[in-house]
PDB file of C-alpha atoms in Angstrom:
ATOM      1  CA  MET A 138     204.027 202.763 126.961  1.00  0.00           C
ATOM      2  CA  LEU A 139     205.824 199.463 126.559  1.00  0.00           C
ATOM      3  CA  LEU A 140     204.481 196.756 128.863  1.00  0.00           C
ATOM      4  CA  ASN A 141     205.578 193.183 129.379  1.00  0.00           C
ATOM      5  CA  VAL A 142     202.673 190.794 129.602  1.00  0.00           C
ATOM      6  CA  VAL A 143     203.889 187.793 131.553  1.00  0.00           C
ATOM      7  CA  HIS A 144     202.723 184.619 129.841  1.00  0.00           C
ATOM      8  CA  ALA A 145     202.756 181.242 131.532  1.00  0.00           C
ATOM      9  CA  LYS A 146     203.690 178.323 129.335  1.00  0.00           C
ATOM     10  CA  GLY A 147     203.386 175.406 131.673  1.00  0.00           C
ATOM     11  CA  ARG A 148     206.008 176.133 134.341  1.00  0.00           C
ATOM     12  CA  ILE A 149     207.908 178.650 132.226  1.00  0.00           C
ATOM     13  CA  PHE A 150     207.123 182.371 132.290  1.00  0.00           C
ATOM     14  CA  VAL A 151     207.829 184.509 129.219  1.00  0.00           C
ATOM     15  CA  ASP A 152     207.606 188.286 128.815  1.00  0.00           C
ATOM     16  CA  VAL A 153     205.630 189.332 125.740  1.00  0.00           C
ATOM     17  CA  PRO A 154     206.237 193.030 124.934  1.00  0.00           C
ATOM     18  CA  VAL A 155     203.092 195.023 124.098  1.00  0.00           C
ATOM     19  CA  GLU A 156     202.817 198.737 123.298  1.00  0.00           C
ATOM     20  CA  ILE A 157     199.754 200.277 125.001  1.00  0.00           C
ATOM     21  CA  GLY A 158     198.690 203.917 125.223  1.00  0.00           C
ATOM     22  CA  LEU A 159     199.045 204.961 128.883  1.00  0.00           C
ATOM     23  CA  PRO A 160     199.986 208.125 130.784  1.00  0.00           C
ATOM     24  CA  ASP A 161     203.620 208.453 131.908  1.00  0.00           C
ATOM     25  CA  GLU A 162     202.615 207.599 135.495  1.00  0.00           C
ATOM     26  CA  PRO A 163     199.744 205.115 135.142  1.00  0.00           C
ATOM     27  CA  THR A 164     197.523 204.522 138.144  1.00  0.00           C
ATOM     28  CA  LEU A 165     196.164 201.164 139.221  1.00  0.00           C
ATOM     29  CA  GLN A 166     192.873 202.047 137.494  1.00  0.00           C
ATOM     30  CA  ASP A 167     194.707 202.904 134.258  1.00  0.00           C
ATOM     31  CA  LEU A 168     196.435 199.521 134.309  1.00  0.00           C
ATOM     32  CA  ILE A 169     193.221 197.650 135.141  1.00  0.00           C
ATOM     33  CA  GLU A 170     191.513 199.338 132.181  1.00  0.00           C
ATOM     34  CA  VAL A 171     194.231 198.325 129.670  1.00  0.00           C
ATOM     35  CA  LEU A 172     194.802 194.841 131.101  1.00  0.00           C
ATOM     36  CA  PRO A 173     192.274 193.066 128.809  1.00  0.00           C
ATOM     37  CA  ALA A 174     193.708 194.740 125.674  1.00  0.00           C
ATOM     38  CA  ALA A 175     197.290 194.013 126.734  1.00  0.00           C
ATOM     39  CA  ALA A 176     196.454 190.376 127.493  1.00  0.00           C
ATOM     40  CA  ALA A 177     194.663 190.014 124.136  1.00  0.00           C
ATOM     41  CA  ALA A 178     197.592 191.572 122.234  1.00  0.00           C
ATOM     42  CA  ALA A 179     200.046 189.243 123.972  1.00  0.00           C
ATOM     43  CA  ARG A 180     197.811 186.248 123.262  1.00  0.00           C
ATOM     44  CA  ALA A 181     197.647 187.223 119.574  1.00  0.00           C
ATOM     45  CA  SER A 182     201.441 187.499 119.507  1.00  0.00           C
ATOM     46  CA  ASP A 183     201.995 184.237 121.410  1.00  0.00           C
ATOM     47  CA  PRO A 184     198.895 182.003 121.567  1.00  0.00           C
ATOM     48  CA  SER A 185     200.747 179.174 123.338  1.00  0.00           C
ATOM     49  CA  GLY A 186     200.644 180.837 126.766  1.00  0.00           C
ATOM     50  CA  HIS A 187     198.122 182.423 129.097  1.00  0.00           C
ATOM     51  CA  PHE A 188     198.109 185.659 131.105  1.00  0.00           C
ATOM     52  CA  ALA A 189     200.072 185.554 134.366  1.00  0.00           C
ATOM     53  CA  GLY A 190     200.969 189.193 135.029  1.00  0.00           C
ATOM     54  CA  LEU A 191     201.769 192.659 133.714  1.00  0.00           C
ATOM     55  CA  GLU A 192     204.857 194.842 134.157  1.00  0.00           C
ATOM     56  CA  ILE A 193     206.130 198.170 132.882  1.00  0.00           C
ATOM     57  CA  ALA A 194     208.971 197.193 130.542  1.00  0.00           C
ATOM     58  CA  GLU A 195     211.259 200.187 131.005  1.00  0.00           C
ATOM     59  CA  GLY A 196     212.576 201.887 134.109  1.00  0.00           C
ATOM     60  CA  VAL A 197     214.316 201.142 137.365  1.00  0.00           C
ATOM     61  CA  ARG A 198     212.539 198.696 139.657  1.00  0.00           C
ATOM     62  CA  ARG A 199     212.410 199.223 143.391  1.00  0.00           C
ATOM     63  CA  ASP A 200     210.695 197.817 146.458  1.00  0.00           C
ATOM     64  CA  TRP A 201     207.218 199.079 147.370  1.00  0.00           C
ATOM     65  CA  ILE A 202     204.796 198.308 150.190  1.00  0.00           C
ATOM     66  CA  VAL A 203     201.160 198.276 149.086  1.00  0.00           C
ATOM     67  CA  GLU A 204     198.285 198.399 151.572  1.00  0.00           C
ATOM     68  CA  GLY A 205     194.579 198.158 151.032  1.00  0.00           C
ATOM     69  CA  ARG A 206     191.279 196.465 151.749  1.00  0.00           C
ATOM     70  CA  GLY A 207     189.674 193.553 149.986  1.00  0.00           C
ATOM     71  CA  ALA A 208     186.112 193.483 148.707  1.00  0.00           C
ATOM     72  CA  ASN A 209     185.203 191.912 152.090  1.00  0.00           C
ATOM     73  CA  GLY A 210     186.720 194.866 153.993  1.00  0.00           C
ATOM     74  CA  GLN A 211     189.718 192.911 155.310  1.00  0.00           C
ATOM     75  CA  PRO A 212     192.973 194.898 155.381  1.00  0.00           C
ATOM     76  CA  TRP A 213     195.973 193.527 153.503  1.00  0.00           C
ATOM     77  CA  SER A 214     199.575 194.480 152.838  1.00  0.00           C
ATOM     78  CA  ARG A 215     201.962 193.135 150.190  1.00  0.00           C
ATOM     79  CA  GLU A 216     205.433 193.921 148.950  1.00  0.00           C
ATOM     80  CA  ALA A 217     206.008 194.571 145.244  1.00  0.00           C
ATOM     81  CA  TRP A 218     209.005 195.048 142.970  1.00  0.00           C
ATOM     82  CA  ALA A 219     207.999 197.634 140.380  1.00  0.00           C
ATOM     83  CA  VAL A 220     208.945 200.766 138.444  1.00  0.00           C
ATOM     84  CA  GLN A 221     206.033 202.986 139.544  1.00  0.00           C
ATOM     85  CA  PRO A 222     203.390 203.046 142.297  1.00  0.00           C
ATOM     86  CA  GLY A 223     200.534 202.077 139.939  1.00  0.00           C
ATOM     87  CA  GLU A 224     202.432 199.033 138.748  1.00  0.00           C
ATOM     88  CA  ALA A 225     203.296 198.123 142.364  1.00  0.00           C
ATOM     89  CA  ALA A 226     199.600 198.303 143.266  1.00  0.00           C
ATOM     90  CA  LEU A 227     198.664 196.079 140.321  1.00  0.00           C
ATOM     91  CA  GLN A 228     201.308 193.497 141.201  1.00  0.00           C
ATOM     92  CA  ALA A 229     200.281 193.471 144.860  1.00  0.00           C
ATOM     93  CA  VAL A 230     196.586 193.040 144.053  1.00  0.00           C
ATOM     94  CA  VAL A 231     197.296 190.254 141.545  1.00  0.00           C
ATOM     95  CA  ALA A 232     199.589 188.511 144.064  1.00  0.00           C
ATOM     96  CA  LEU A 233     196.942 188.752 146.788  1.00  0.00           C
ATOM     97  CA  LEU A 234     194.228 187.347 144.529  1.00  0.00           C
ATOM     98  CA  GLU A 235     196.526 184.564 143.392  1.00  0.00           C
ATOM     99  CA  GLU A 236     197.545 183.669 146.982  1.00  0.00           C
ATOM    100  CA  THR A 237     193.976 183.605 148.246  1.00  0.00           C
ATOM    101  CA  ARG A 238     192.737 181.851 145.115  1.00  0.00           C
ATOM    102  CA  ALA A 239     189.956 184.410 144.871  1.00  0.00           C
ATOM    103  CA  VAL A 240     190.198 184.267 141.089  1.00  0.00           C
ATOM    104  CA  ARG A 241     192.311 182.529 138.467  1.00  0.00           C
ATOM    105  CA  VAL A 242     194.767 185.127 137.208  1.00  0.00           C
ATOM    106  CA  SER A 243     194.565 183.630 133.710  1.00  0.00           C
ATOM    107  CA  ASP A 244     190.806 184.426 133.637  1.00  0.00           C
ATOM    108  CA  VAL A 245     191.323 188.062 132.637  1.00  0.00           C
ATOM    109  CA  PRO A 246     187.634 189.168 132.642  1.00  0.00           C
ATOM    110  CA  ALA A 247     187.085 187.733 136.142  1.00  0.00           C
ATOM    111  CA  LEU A 248     190.420 189.149 137.344  1.00  0.00           C
ATOM    112  CA  VAL A 249     189.525 192.633 136.129  1.00  0.00           C
ATOM    113  CA  ASP A 250     186.066 192.405 137.724  1.00  0.00           C
ATOM    114  CA  VAL A 251     187.468 191.416 141.129  1.00  0.00           C
ATOM    115  CA  MET A 252     190.268 194.003 140.943  1.00  0.00           C
ATOM    116  CA  ARG A 253     187.728 196.781 140.452  1.00  0.00           C
ATOM    117  CA  HIS A 254     186.308 195.955 143.910  1.00  0.00           C
ATOM    118  CA  MET A 255     189.656 196.101 145.705  1.00  0.00           C
ATOM    119  CA  THR A 256     190.838 199.237 147.496  1.00  0.00           C
ATOM    120  CA  VAL A 257     194.469 200.326 147.601  1.00  0.00           C
ATOM    121  CA  SER A 258     194.941 202.831 150.418  1.00  0.00           C
ATOM    122  CA  ALA A 259     198.718 203.349 150.230  1.00  0.00           C
ATOM    123  CA  VAL A 260     201.705 202.631 148.023  1.00  0.00           C
ATOM    124  CA  LEU A 261     204.866 203.408 149.969  1.00  0.00           C
ATOM    125  CA  PRO A 262     208.533 203.167 149.050  1.00  0.00           C
ATOM    126  CA  GLY A 263     209.911 199.887 150.415  1.00  0.00           C
ATOM    127  CA  ASP A 264     212.173 201.673 152.867  1.00  0.00           C
ATOM    128  CA  ALA A 265     209.217 203.484 154.476  1.00  0.00           C
ATOM    129  CA  ALA A 266     207.509 202.007 157.501  1.00  0.00           C
ATOM    130  CA  PRO A 267     203.964 200.728 156.817  1.00  0.00           C
ATOM    131  CA  ALA A 268     201.075 202.474 158.546  1.00  0.00           C
ATOM    132  CA  PRO A 269     200.116 201.002 161.939  1.00  0.00           C
TER     133      PRO A 269
END
């Protein structure tokens, strides 16, 4: 599957295309597992930037609502713009961790470790009402 690894170069963000073996509908866990390899491949292709995100390169993007619980048990909800539910979950978790400064997104090993302790309970189409 073709992924775009988002690289930050100062204040500029650049997509670095990387081909990674994934199922047609990757889950959050699938994407977490390939994240270090994708980030390393992008870094090898463009060493001037650092990891800032991951997207599926092909397909139609839509709005999603992602809900879950943090490692501390606190519920959270984030919107995402993604092709598939797994990608939406990844983007929401990364955005949450970035907002709360729980981990530096560019520190891929730490990011992956923290993401493994997060729980995503629902990924809903953006036009669906979130659970109460």
